[in-house]
């Protein structure tokens, strides 16, 4: 428990203005849609109390003020701001970080297809005790360590075709300026006080823990390492003051936290009572100094969460909290792992309320990844390195497997056998082979040229109606962040295309000539139109593969980059359009057994076909 002491913060922060940040605002009821596209942000007015002098009694109230929430039009319905966590650089990127970022990229690409103004934010969290310890262990300075690991994230994002718009590092001077300004604003609202704290501290979590939440021997349940006893003189944030406001946020807008079972967790935490938490560290040097108190640094979470705001600043802009907010806040979606849900769904909104800043529209907590049914860990020797995975299988295969295999929000498992089986069946066979054989037939019988418009070819054809229904279904899944279901639905179009071409057997109709030939030519146009639609609808998941499909249909890269979701409407292919040379767009992956069998068979054939050497007489 924090033992609060009488302490004049006014003397430590004499430079702050005592003018109120905002006057009290009248409450207004807001209704929200339970999905990420709802348009208006929550806005909390700061307390009318602006005294800089804090005492025990002034921040011990758990009731908070009675100001309400206002709708605010910042951002608008034509913009979409989403974030990944700012990844902690104590170690190189792992598959869990890659999974979150792949999912965020798919969502960003879909929103761009809807012609939204997307700002996709990612980056690295570079302060704290763990960073300094990791740097020392590697014989480098914290700055050098952060530079290396942060670059490793950027390199991996490039390998995975991650289309981020902003990459923020918390060591950026502009970020530091925004954090200090935010801290000062919260202080001016009377929500920061100084106190002694003695408790059990998890270095890996960078957080004090309640003993009741720990395992045997005071081990952290997340990192399975003993917590250490610490006593510090810190600055605290009056989280308890915002309990009622947080309860009201979740009551008015249950879609603020998704999936719903994550919302239940958050409601449980709040119901059990919120405790004020320390927002400074006296024992950590590697961090942003508390304004006018160089002996303390700002707690890593109170620092890093502001990266979502500071990232909005343009390079040419002066660092200002208000400038950053006006550049795109509030975020439409915070995408996070479930282990950091408390920080994003409890601490962060309360901090924003205190500073008088609008809340993000949704916090979505996804599950964890395992390997072959077991938790991944270096001690078990079963880690999954994303860079090695991409180098071996390519970005599209990695992106597709994790987004198709894992129901978004739940835990998911990686198995190499299942990975290879799924990629071969879905991408190489269902989609790749359908395109390849259709283009092959078109070249052989129609000189790679479309005979009719796809609209005309599909008149009265049930296949067109089936594709249109599947496209609409995929759209709904994408909107609801059901990425696995979106993959499955687009694949259904490919399955339907294979059934259609097998049933029509155009290779037989071409041989018959006459009207049968014309029917076969139309059938190829119909299947290729379905492939065109697949390439767009699957592009958030597999951008590289989709470009290959679109290119083989006779389009340029510039045309592909200009498509929108409206282009999934049937009727894009026109008569006379010339298709490109058919080449496999996705090579089948061979597992170890298949590769060994093929290699042995090849060696056997070569051995049998090698002619005997001729003797000098025969020559």
PDB file of N, CA, C and O in Angstrom, residues 275 583 603:
ATOM      1  N   UNK A 275      -6.776   0.816  -7.404  1.00  0.00           N
ATOM      2  CA  UNK A 275      -5.787   1.396  -6.513  1.00  0.00           C
ATOM      3  C   UNK A 275      -4.906   2.368  -7.293  1.00  0.00           C
ATOM      4  O   UNK A 275      -4.570   2.138  -8.454  1.00  0.00           O
ATOM      5  N   UNK A 583       2.177 -18.217 -65.045  1.00  0.00           N
ATOM      6  CA  UNK A 583       3.288 -18.777 -64.270  1.00  0.00           C
ATOM      7  C   UNK A 583       2.771 -19.049 -62.865  1.00  0.00           C
ATOM      8  O   UNK A 583       1.920 -18.305 -62.366  1.00  0.00           O
ATOM      9  N   UNK A 603      17.545 -38.803 -57.983  1.00  0.00           N
ATOM     10  CA  UNK A 603      18.845 -39.450 -58.080  1.00  0.00           C
ATOM     11  C   UNK A 603      18.735 -40.796 -58.780  1.00  0.00           C
ATOM     12  O   UNK A 603      19.586 -41.185 -59.583  1.00  0.00           O
TER      13      UNK A 603
END
